Amino acid sequence: MRRRRPERWSGPLAPEPRPAGRVLDARLHLLDRQVLDDDEVPVCTLDDLELEPVDDGATPGPHAGTRPAGAATVVVTALLSGPVLRTRIFGGRPPSSRWQSVAWRHVRDLGTAVRLGVRGDDLDLTWPERWTRDHVVGRLPGGRHDPEGRS
Amino acid sequence: MIASDLLDVPVLDADGTHVGFVVDLRLVLDGPPDGPLARPRLHGLVVSPRSRSSFLGFERSAVRAPWPVAHLVRRRHRGTFLVHWSDVASVPTPGEAADPRQEAAVVLARGMTRYDARL
Amino acid sequence: MKKLLAVALGILTAIGGFLDIGDLVTNAVVGSRFGLSLAWVVVVGVVGICVFAHMSGKVAAVSGRATFEIIRERLGPRAAGANLVASLAVTVLTLVAEVGGIALALQLASSVDHRLWVPVAALAVWLVLWRVKFEVMENVTGLLGLALVGFAVAVFLLGPDWGALLDQALTPQVPAAEGQATYWYYAIALFGAAMTPYEVFFFSSGGVEERWSVKDLATSRLNVLVGFPLGGLLSISIAACAAIVLLPGGVQVDALSQLLLPVAQAGGKLLVALIIVGIVAATFGAALETALSTGYTLAQYLGWSWGKFRRPVQAARFHVAMIVALVVAVGVLMTNVDPVAVTEYSVVFSAVALPLTYLPVLVVANDPEYMGEHVNGRAMNLLGTVYLVILVVASVAAIPLMIVTRAGA
């Protein structure tokens, strides 16, 4: 690759106009945070985000031939977890058929954890937890016992 | 596309000069409503000239403590800037087996503006 | 009594960190070889763990986030994954030692071979994890573990030459029979034991189990300020007992039973009985602390549901992780390894885990998004930063010193 020494940019940075909505940086505020369900039960960690261009009827950009990537509006459509974690550690990319996702419409609140408005058990991606519950822990005596004595 | 298709990827300007790495994606919650919150729109890319690592975020926030850690991270990320998504000409095609000798890169449009990346 | 129970979490955390079976023996070894010339290290370690346990407890109380959640969030999957592997190694090695320790204690009481007791010990630990309420668990093991105060009593009963002891502690010198490298190897081992990462994992997750909120900040602080200094004091008492009785005679400590020699000399059978109760409770408590920490770290890194306050079916993978850890412990012990010797190797893994644990804790304790108005003050940041530097130096030095001194031999 033509990797010359990075040019020392010493020019001033343009001040960023405040956008109208809440501003978040994906890695700083979303990735690797806990995802909790409606009852504050952990669902997964937020391992990656799915981004999709939305067709907003934008005209092809000024660049001859190809439409530039930035011409289309891109939005976050889902939270991803599961196999994408392995590839974030070791590199590579899982086939999209193996992404485990939670649609963005379920997200209720963003803070030090990402809170969903649905129950974790109703989501597809919690199947390993449900499998372990149904096949292992639920079958051991006392597995449904409440340690705090609530009934 | 997923976020890690863009994160840590080298960034070139329109002439092919290396200008840094994508350390973060700037999102703004002003997309179409989708459930309780608006959809986050990809507003731009945060580019750091020297380093891919960006875990502590000191270079973008007003937090100055603990001083030595904040100071080191800020130094490492001096010159970090934000490019708007509309100034991005091309991104690596996800899933496409790129030439292994050639690292995938984000290419910026000619005449792009470097914005202040502070939050 | 209520006050005492409020600090049970701190006491149990400190017992698991300072007085687990490996540390009990290490403290006696240090006392018998170096006198009190390494007592300063314990003091340095107590201040360090107080600083970081305080921060991690504060983060848990204010934001509800336990320590490994913030490690994952700040360091990302790779560095946090490296920390997870190293921390799990330390935690599981300690768990192996504790299960072995309970079995050894049962052997002393019954003269049945300890390998037969290993599965029984593991099963007992599991039953507590499976059935018993968190508060009951911490109160019982914490209070019974207090019986180790018997070591401090023994120091007084032995009627030592206080001037000489103070002199050893305040003007530390490497004893003529020992090399510089060995002295510093033990210094790092003691410092690492005081600051073992599973203490903050357990303490912060325990805070979440007890549903701490901002109004529990005082409880958190009290737990830190009572638990860890007490753990450090007992750890120095053990070294002092060994320094008074074993050092002059040139006795080499290589087994748990030698810990009891000074106690028997000082207080007779009654004190020995008290100490044995304390050792069993401390070992059992440390087994619970390390087994739970295994579940906490894995669950918090991977986003599983966790916590003893939930029914086991509502934290299924968390419980399976702890069961697997106990099965591994039983398997390792069946190979007839010396459970205490196993813990020596945790120094290597601590070298990786310590900086990667305490850096994110320090950073998040300064983040207003998490902490609001409760961000660290200047004094706390100064202390935290100084300790971070000490941790890095100790980590870099640990492995070469271990090789040079052949693990302090």
XYZ file of C-alpha atoms in Angstrom:
679
model
C 0.000 0.000 0.000
C 1.110 3.550 -0.586
C 1.673 4.314 3.011
C 3.781 7.394 3.202
C 4.487 9.010 6.531
C 1.277 10.575 7.718
C 1.324 14.176 6.781
C 1.534 16.417 9.773
C -1.724 18.280 9.713
C -1.196 21.504 11.544
C -4.140 23.411 10.191
C -6.990 24.352 12.492
C -9.919 21.989 12.911
C -13.279 23.341 11.852
C -15.674 23.673 14.791
C -18.303 20.975 14.620
C -21.844 22.390 14.555
C -23.954 20.719 17.254
C -26.285 18.243 15.545
C -29.905 18.319 16.628
C -30.091 14.827 18.176
C -28.176 13.132 20.968
C -24.561 12.479 19.945
C -22.926 9.137 20.729
C -19.648 7.548 19.738
C -20.168 3.886 18.941
C -17.105 2.515 20.691
C -17.094 4.946 23.558
C -20.772 4.765 24.450
C -22.237 1.558 23.023
C -19.832 -1.242 22.177
C -18.950 -3.707 24.950
C -21.640 -2.430 27.308
C -24.126 -4.732 29.013
C -27.534 -5.124 27.382
C -30.271 -5.499 30.011
C -33.874 -6.513 29.429
C -37.055 -4.942 30.758
C -36.519 -6.610 34.167
C -32.838 -5.541 34.393
C -31.704 -9.093 33.571
C -28.494 -9.162 31.478
C -29.223 -10.320 27.911
C -25.806 -10.086 26.244
C -22.910 -7.727 25.780
C -23.131 -5.349 22.851
C -20.454 -6.903 20.639
C -21.133 -5.053 17.395
C -23.641 -2.856 15.549
C -25.405 -3.540 12.272
C -25.452 -0.555 9.891
C -27.689 -0.258 6.857
C -28.018 2.449 4.214
C -31.530 3.840 4.047
C -32.798 4.761 0.638
C -33.588 8.400 1.092
C -33.668 9.117 -2.635
C -30.347 10.922 -2.592
C -29.013 11.711 -5.990
C -25.762 10.046 -7.019
C -22.766 11.963 -5.753
C -20.473 14.176 -7.765
C -17.780 11.528 -8.104
C -17.615 10.223 -11.627
C -18.879 6.707 -12.160
C -19.392 5.359 -8.653
C -21.727 6.738 -6.096
C -19.635 7.646 -3.025
C -20.249 5.733 0.175
C -21.087 8.909 2.010
C -23.916 9.863 -0.333
C -26.335 7.438 1.275
C -27.642 7.953 4.795
C -26.566 5.048 6.994
C -28.369 4.136 10.215
C -27.920 1.586 12.987
C -30.562 -1.106 12.586
C -29.598 -3.723 15.171
C -27.359 -4.652 18.099
C -25.220 -7.731 17.448
C -23.809 -10.277 19.862
C -22.468 -13.822 19.857
C -20.135 -15.028 17.085
C -19.101 -11.457 16.174
C -17.203 -11.334 19.471
C -14.780 -14.009 18.333
C -13.976 -12.098 15.175
C -13.533 -8.846 17.055
C -10.835 -10.573 19.099
C -9.128 -12.673 16.440
C -10.058 -10.774 13.267
C -12.060 -11.933 10.269
C -15.782 -11.575 9.818
C -18.610 -14.001 10.514
C -21.077 -14.708 7.680
C -24.186 -12.573 8.135
C -26.271 -15.721 8.550
C -24.578 -16.250 11.924
C -25.165 -12.799 13.372
C -27.279 -12.842 16.493
C -29.160 -9.593 16.619
C -31.607 -7.466 18.591
C -33.513 -4.949 16.464
C -32.918 -1.289 17.372
C -36.648 -0.754 17.928
C -36.360 -2.773 21.180
C -33.846 -0.328 22.698
C -35.517 1.756 25.386
C -32.684 3.643 27.045
C -28.948 4.230 26.646
C -26.815 4.803 29.722
C -23.983 2.931 31.394
C -25.926 -0.092 30.152
C -28.205 -0.488 27.134
C -31.754 -1.167 28.317
C -34.334 -2.975 26.206
C -38.094 -2.681 26.403
C -38.680 -6.414 25.963
C -38.070 -9.532 28.032
C -34.792 -11.298 27.270
C -36.519 -14.678 27.043
C -38.542 -13.440 24.073
C -35.403 -12.729 22.027
C -33.869 -15.322 19.719
C -30.326 -14.592 20.761
C -30.830 -15.736 24.363
C -31.199 -19.354 23.247
C -27.961 -20.583 24.914
C -29.193 -19.303 28.290
C -32.607 -20.935 27.763
C -31.015 -24.177 26.581
C -28.765 -24.321 29.664
C -31.762 -23.596 31.879
C -34.012 -26.230 30.315
C -31.448 -28.989 29.888
C -29.058 -28.542 32.808
C -29.857 -26.165 35.644
C -33.638 -26.639 35.639
C -33.187 -30.392 35.956
C -30.971 -30.258 39.036
C -32.855 -30.423 42.326
C -33.378 -26.963 43.769
C -32.613 -25.202 40.514
C -35.836 -23.232 40.797
C -35.378 -22.467 44.485
C -35.337 -18.774 45.333
C -32.338 -18.079 47.572
C -34.010 -14.958 48.948
C -37.093 -16.867 50.022
C -39.575 -15.107 47.739
C -42.192 -17.396 46.308
C -22.172 -3.519 7.122
C -21.187 -3.867 10.776
C -19.327 -1.390 12.975
C -16.145 -3.451 13.019
C -15.975 -3.265 9.198
C -15.047 0.384 9.737
C -13.325 0.463 13.131
C -9.498 0.321 13.111
C -9.393 0.604 9.304
C -6.680 2.894 7.825
C -7.880 6.138 6.294
C -6.523 7.662 3.057
C -7.270 11.065 1.623
C -8.290 11.529 -2.003
C -4.619 11.486 -3.104
C -3.969 8.192 -1.369
C -2.019 9.745 1.514
C -2.415 7.933 4.808
C -4.115 10.249 7.276
C -4.849 7.916 10.183
C -7.175 5.192 11.447
C -10.890 5.071 12.164
C -11.038 4.971 15.961
C -14.760 5.485 16.380
C -18.077 6.080 14.630
C -19.939 9.265 15.495
C -23.673 8.573 15.700
C -26.511 11.058 16.091
C -29.959 9.976 17.251
C -31.865 11.945 14.635
C -32.760 9.202 12.176
C -36.345 8.067 11.597
C -38.129 6.982 14.823
C -37.752 3.248 15.417
C -39.230 2.072 18.705
C -38.768 4.308 21.772
C -35.653 5.996 20.351
C -34.749 7.486 17.003
C -32.485 5.426 14.799
C -28.848 6.443 15.234
C -27.594 7.971 12.007
C -23.937 7.500 11.089
C -22.821 11.118 11.268
C -19.115 10.712 10.713
C -15.874 8.890 11.431
C -13.455 9.818 14.201
C -9.934 9.557 12.779
C -6.779 9.458 14.871
C -3.497 10.097 13.022
C -1.299 7.655 14.899
C -3.097 4.990 16.822
C -5.846 2.447 16.368
C -6.349 1.998 20.073
C -8.993 4.260 21.457
C -10.435 2.647 24.499
C -10.291 5.412 27.022
C -11.794 8.280 25.035
C -9.940 11.051 26.875
C -9.160 12.826 23.616
C -12.858 13.509 23.056
C -14.134 14.328 26.520
C -13.597 17.102 29.028
C -12.368 14.670 31.702
C -8.792 15.489 32.743
C -8.334 13.020 35.602
C -6.404 10.936 36.497
C -3.914 13.373 35.089
C -1.037 11.114 33.893
C -3.339 8.666 32.105
C -5.439 11.423 30.533
C -2.291 13.256 29.470
C -0.724 10.187 27.820
C -3.883 9.278 25.920
C -4.368 12.851 24.730
C -0.791 13.010 23.477
C -1.168 9.739 21.641
C -4.296 11.011 19.918
C -3.202 14.587 19.193
C -4.666 15.698 15.899
C -7.747 13.452 16.125
C -10.470 14.808 13.860
C -13.995 14.073 12.708
C -14.949 13.675 9.058
C -18.590 13.818 8.139
C -20.007 10.718 6.489
C -20.801 12.822 3.395
C -17.040 13.395 2.982
C -16.349 9.656 2.752
C -15.780 8.493 -0.819
C -15.448 4.758 -0.317
C -15.310 2.143 2.408
C -13.968 -1.409 2.228
C -16.569 -3.753 0.767
C -17.632 -6.107 3.530
C -17.004 -9.782 2.959
C -15.067 -9.224 -0.241
C -11.760 -11.067 -0.168
C -9.409 -8.149 -0.638
C -5.910 -8.616 -1.950
C -4.107 -9.831 1.200
C -1.113 -7.615 0.448
C -3.292 -4.586 0.295
C -4.999 -3.540 3.468
C -8.580 -2.370 3.090
C -8.940 1.358 3.613
C -11.474 4.118 3.955
C -10.931 6.776 1.281
C -12.034 10.342 1.910
C -13.478 12.699 -0.709
C -11.472 15.556 -2.170
C -11.992 18.777 -0.293
C -13.156 17.063 2.901
C -13.264 19.087 6.098
C -11.550 18.106 9.345
C -13.896 18.893 12.215
C -13.114 19.113 15.884
C -13.870 15.626 17.277
C -14.587 16.704 20.844
C -17.925 15.655 22.244
C -23.980 -6.995 65.959
C -25.815 -5.259 63.142
C -22.771 -3.044 62.539
C -20.584 -6.145 62.391
C -22.878 -7.848 59.874
C -22.868 -4.749 57.687
C -19.130 -5.197 57.141
C -19.298 -8.976 56.584
C -18.731 -8.505 52.844
C -15.505 -6.582 53.462
C -14.299 -9.128 56.016
C -15.054 -12.102 53.766
C -13.422 -10.372 50.781
C -10.291 -9.618 52.806
C -10.114 -13.117 54.301
C -10.334 -14.615 50.823
C -7.590 -12.298 49.638
C -5.133 -12.191 52.561
C -5.824 -15.415 54.449
C -6.635 -18.058 51.885
C -4.729 -21.291 52.353
C -1.827 -20.266 50.126
C -1.387 -16.956 51.947
C -1.601 -18.593 55.380
C 1.408 -20.717 54.491
C 3.238 -17.914 52.640
C 2.888 -15.629 55.667
C 4.349 -18.295 57.958
C 7.173 -18.993 55.492
C 7.955 -15.284 55.300
C 7.919 -14.933 59.098
C 10.181 -17.919 59.624
C 12.720 -16.752 57.025
C 12.545 -12.969 57.012
C 11.071 -12.130 60.431
C 9.004 -8.980 60.156
C 11.307 -7.408 57.581
C 8.547 -7.755 54.942
C 5.709 -6.418 57.117
C 5.933 -3.066 55.292
C 4.878 -4.798 52.079
C 1.631 -5.927 53.689
C 0.969 -2.346 54.805
C 1.624 -1.063 51.276
C -0.675 -3.793 49.904
C -3.470 -2.998 52.388
C -3.467 0.679 51.401
C -3.490 -0.311 47.712
C -6.388 -2.735 47.954
C -8.313 -0.224 50.092
C -7.877 2.440 47.385
C -9.064 0.232 44.538
C -11.740 -1.719 46.420
C -13.130 1.632 47.528
C -13.285 2.817 43.904
C -14.825 -0.418 42.613
C -17.405 -0.442 45.436
C -18.232 3.190 44.687
C -18.681 2.485 40.957
C -20.952 -0.491 41.796
C -23.040 1.539 44.239
C -23.450 4.615 42.026
C -23.797 3.052 38.563
C -24.790 -0.539 39.366
C -21.946 -1.823 37.186
C -19.633 -4.509 38.599
C -15.892 -4.396 37.960
C -15.552 -6.871 35.108
C -18.355 -5.107 33.213
C -16.329 -1.890 33.240
C -13.136 -3.758 32.335
C -14.854 -5.121 29.230
C -16.387 -1.752 28.416
C -13.178 0.267 28.749
C -10.576 -2.168 27.428
C -12.599 -3.749 24.609
C -12.788 -7.458 23.855
C -9.083 -8.135 23.305
C -7.348 -6.608 26.323
C -10.297 -7.519 28.548
C -10.125 -11.065 27.160
C -6.431 -11.291 28.091
C -7.348 -10.078 31.569
C -10.185 -12.620 31.739
C -7.846 -15.525 30.956
C -5.209 -14.384 33.470
C -7.748 -13.584 36.198
C -9.517 -16.902 35.723
C -6.163 -18.678 36.034
C -5.432 -16.940 39.359
C -8.961 -17.515 40.625
C -9.215 -21.173 39.639
C -5.708 -21.969 40.980
C -6.774 -20.462 44.299
C -10.050 -22.397 44.198
C -8.078 -25.637 43.670
C -5.949 -24.809 46.706
C -8.959 -23.977 48.896
C -10.887 -27.146 48.049
C -7.693 -29.087 48.773
C -7.307 -27.141 52.009
C -10.807 -28.007 53.220
C -10.074 -31.670 52.447
C -6.779 -31.490 54.400
C -8.597 -30.011 57.383
C -11.186 -32.782 57.220
C -8.360 -35.335 57.074
C -6.849 -33.853 60.265
C -10.213 -34.216 61.967
C -11.016 -37.719 60.722
C -7.756 -39.411 59.639
C -9.481 -40.442 56.408
C -7.288 -39.823 53.343
C -7.813 -36.263 52.071
C -8.390 -37.367 48.486
C -11.593 -39.020 49.628
C -12.628 -35.729 51.205
C -11.988 -33.652 48.048
C -15.331 -34.445 46.344
C -17.128 -33.936 49.659
C -15.508 -30.526 50.090
C -16.383 -29.497 46.537
C -19.966 -30.668 47.010
C -20.282 -28.655 50.225
C -19.021 -25.524 48.464
C -21.445 -26.107 45.598
C -24.438 -26.588 47.923
C -23.759 -23.199 49.512
C -23.445 -21.573 46.086
C -26.626 -23.291 44.937
C -28.931 -22.797 47.917
C -27.764 -20.285 50.483
C -28.683 -16.611 50.433
C -25.722 -14.311 49.764
C -26.038 -12.420 53.067
C -26.220 -15.613 55.121
C -23.160 -16.971 53.328
C -21.051 -13.863 53.924
C -22.169 -13.417 57.529
C -21.425 -16.993 58.604
C -18.050 -17.349 56.882
C -17.030 -13.782 57.735
C -17.826 -14.145 61.445
C -16.283 -17.608 61.838
C -13.226 -16.433 59.919
C -12.761 -13.804 62.630
C -11.551 -16.684 64.819
C -8.205 -16.116 63.092
C -7.847 -13.144 65.449
C -6.402 -15.945 67.579
C -3.105 -15.361 65.754
C -2.995 -11.780 67.033
C -3.834 -13.047 70.533
C -1.039 -15.594 70.242
C 1.491 -12.847 69.489
C 0.608 -11.156 72.783
C 0.607 -14.416 74.765
C 4.042 -15.288 73.435
C 5.315 -12.157 75.166
C 7.906 -11.292 72.546
C 10.688 -8.751 72.694
C 8.556 -5.949 71.241
C 11.544 -3.698 70.658
C 13.257 -6.277 68.481
C 10.066 -6.985 66.517
C 9.431 -3.291 65.889
C 13.032 -2.898 64.863
C 12.652 -5.685 62.269
C 9.497 -4.110 60.930
C 10.601 -0.470 60.875
C 14.180 -0.860 59.650
C 13.793 -3.762 57.251
C 16.974 -5.580 56.313
C 17.473 -8.608 54.149
C 18.498 -11.435 56.543
C 22.079 -12.655 56.035
C 20.936 -16.142 55.022
C 18.721 -14.858 52.190
C 19.538 -13.265 48.850
C 18.276 -9.902 47.644
C 16.354 -11.515 44.783
C 14.544 -13.908 47.139
C 13.607 -11.029 49.433
C 12.090 -9.079 46.549
C 10.388 -12.160 45.136
C 8.542 -12.596 48.420
C 7.839 -8.869 48.563
C 6.087 -9.069 45.180
C 4.266 -12.285 46.107
C 2.898 -10.663 49.287
C 1.958 -7.472 47.444
C 0.239 -9.479 44.696
C -1.651 -11.539 47.275
C -2.883 -8.401 49.021
C -4.101 -6.927 45.746
C -5.403 -10.138 44.097
C -7.875 -9.070 41.410
C -10.640 -11.446 42.507
C -11.055 -9.333 45.632
C -12.445 -6.387 43.646
C -14.478 -8.680 41.365
C -16.067 -10.252 44.432
C -16.442 -7.025 46.387
C -18.088 -5.041 43.578
C -20.335 -7.940 42.514
C -21.217 -8.477 46.186
C -22.281 -4.836 46.308
C -24.593 -5.485 43.357
C -25.885 -8.677 45.054
C -26.730 -6.579 48.105
C -28.371 -3.973 45.835
C -26.155 -1.093 46.919
C -27.149 2.353 45.724
C -25.759 5.838 46.280
C -27.010 5.817 49.864
C -24.859 2.764 50.602
C -21.597 4.572 49.827
C -20.867 4.837 53.551
C -21.438 1.081 53.967
C -19.048 0.412 51.106
C -16.390 2.652 52.659
C -16.824 1.031 56.080
C -16.463 -2.444 54.564
C -13.212 -1.408 52.913
C -11.787 0.337 55.976
C -12.605 -2.521 58.372
C -12.096 -5.593 56.184
C -8.760 -5.062 54.491
C -6.774 -3.573 57.422
C -8.047 -6.478 59.539
C -6.891 -8.950 56.884
C -3.490 -7.242 56.775
C -3.162 -7.213 60.563
C -3.880 -10.943 60.778
C -1.462 -11.621 57.969
C 1.302 -9.744 59.869
C 0.303 -11.577 63.088
C 0.917 -14.926 61.405
C 4.317 -13.756 60.221
C 5.049 -12.442 63.737
C 4.108 -15.786 65.365
C 6.460 -17.546 62.969
C 9.172 -14.931 63.512
C 9.015 -15.310 67.296
C 8.906 -19.107 67.509
C 10.177 -20.589 64.254
C 12.835 -18.095 63.079
C 15.223 -18.529 66.062
C 14.993 -22.329 65.800
C 15.646 -22.237 62.059
C 12.477 -24.256 61.428
C 11.514 -24.365 57.726
C 7.784 -24.067 57.185
C 6.455 -26.414 54.550
C 3.068 -27.480 55.816
C -0.069 -25.995 57.236
C 0.334 -27.826 60.559
C 3.463 -25.821 61.356
C 1.300 -22.735 61.572
C -0.142 -24.221 64.731
C 3.195 -24.686 66.564
C 3.490 -21.078 67.789
C -0.214 -21.007 68.629
C 0.015 -24.172 70.714
C 3.037 -22.779 72.524
C 1.198 -19.541 73.274
C -2.324 -20.539 74.149
C -2.567 -24.304 74.386
C -5.346 -26.479 73.021
C -8.117 -23.934 73.337
C -6.394 -21.391 71.114
C -5.412 -24.120 68.644
C -9.059 -25.171 68.406
C -10.106 -21.568 67.814
C -7.483 -21.150 65.078
C -8.559 -24.388 63.385
C -12.151 -23.125 63.261
C -10.804 -19.905 61.769
C -8.672 -21.707 59.185
C -11.568 -23.918 58.076
C -13.919 -20.922 57.845
C -11.335 -18.807 56.010
C -10.550 -21.602 53.578
C -14.223 -22.297 52.978
C -14.890 -18.574 52.588
C -12.027 -18.223 50.117
C -13.390 -21.210 48.160
C -16.778 -19.488 47.920
C -15.184 -16.168 46.985
C -13.066 -17.679 44.206
C -15.848 -19.916 42.854
C -18.225 -16.949 42.713
C -15.538 -14.744 41.154
C -15.112 -17.308 38.381
C -18.820 -17.008 37.606
C -18.866 -13.211 37.984
C -15.935 -12.551 35.636
C -17.128 -14.903 32.892
C -20.731 -13.715 33.086
C -19.791 -10.031 33.145
C -17.388 -10.370 30.232
C -19.867 -12.319 28.104
C -23.081 -10.580 29.172
C -24.730 -13.536 30.919
C -27.309 -13.198 33.635
C -25.548 -13.598 37.003
C -25.994 -13.299 40.736
C -26.821 -15.383 43.753
C -29.836 -13.175 44.369
C -31.468 -14.806 41.328
C -32.880 -18.316 41.195
C -30.280 -20.643 39.613
C -32.565 -21.095 36.571
C -32.468 -17.344 36.038
C -28.668 -17.323 35.922
C -28.165 -20.712 34.302
C -24.804 -20.261 32.574
C -23.392 -18.482 35.659
C -24.184 -21.517 37.798
C -22.863 -23.940 35.182
C -19.575 -21.971 35.063
C -19.145 -22.371 38.830
C -19.961 -26.086 38.653
C -17.351 -26.520 35.906
C -14.768 -24.638 38.004
C -15.423 -26.959 40.963
C -15.193 -30.049 38.762
C -11.858 -28.783 37.398
C -10.652 -28.237 40.983
C -11.575 -31.797 41.972
C -9.902 -33.152 38.837
C -6.650 -31.269 39.506
C -6.577 -32.388 43.151
C -7.064 -36.028 42.157
C -3.675 -35.890 40.415
C -2.182 -35.608 43.896
C -0.559 -32.192 43.441
C 0.251 -30.199 46.547
C -2.656 -27.718 46.718
C -0.560 -25.052 48.408
C 2.266 -25.255 45.873
C -0.300 -24.640 43.125
C -0.942 -21.083 44.296
C 2.714 -20.074 43.826
C 2.203 -19.967 40.087
C -0.613 -17.475 40.333
C 2.086 -14.768 40.644
C 2.706 -15.147 36.901
C -0.926 -14.600 35.972
C -1.333 -11.780 38.471
C 1.372 -9.912 36.583
C -0.982 -9.707 33.588
C -4.240 -9.311 35.461
C -3.323 -6.630 38.022
C -2.633 -3.620 35.741
C -5.448 -4.559 33.349
C -7.888 -4.665 36.260
C -6.972 -1.533 38.161
C -6.435 0.838 35.201
C -10.087 0.677 34.042
C -11.312 0.938 37.630
C -9.318 4.157 38.072
C -10.505 5.577 34.747
C -14.201 4.823 35.289
C -14.089 6.201 38.842
C -13.264 9.515 37.139
C -15.961 9.298 34.468
C -18.892 11.604 35.202
C -21.149 9.508 32.951
C -20.842 6.684 35.470
C -20.188 8.565 38.670
C -22.031 11.890 38.387
C -20.922 14.038 41.301
C -19.182 11.097 42.969
C -16.083 11.128 40.752
C -12.757 10.643 42.497
C -11.155 13.461 44.414
C -7.545 14.496 43.877
C -6.078 12.565 46.793
C -7.741 9.342 45.607
C -6.448 9.888 42.062
C -2.930 10.589 43.290
C -2.943 7.372 45.351
C -4.508 5.394 42.508
C -1.909 6.618 40.032
C 1.014 5.915 42.363
C -0.297 2.387 42.906
C -0.768 1.868 39.192
C 2.931 2.630 38.724
C 3.863 0.251 41.566
C 1.652 -2.442 40.016
C 3.307 -2.110 36.631
C 6.818 -2.245 38.162
C 5.865 -5.287 40.266
C 4.305 -6.986 37.241
C 7.368 -6.467 35.080
C 9.701 -7.712 37.832
C 7.590 -10.696 38.938
C 8.399 -13.267 36.277
C 12.192 -12.675 36.051
C 12.440 -12.803 39.863
C 10.420 -16.006 39.933
C 12.812 -17.626 37.455
C 15.994 -16.352 39.157
C 14.911 -17.458 42.641
C 13.154 -20.625 41.461
C 9.926 -19.387 43.096
C 11.618 -18.335 46.306
C 13.321 -21.659 47.003
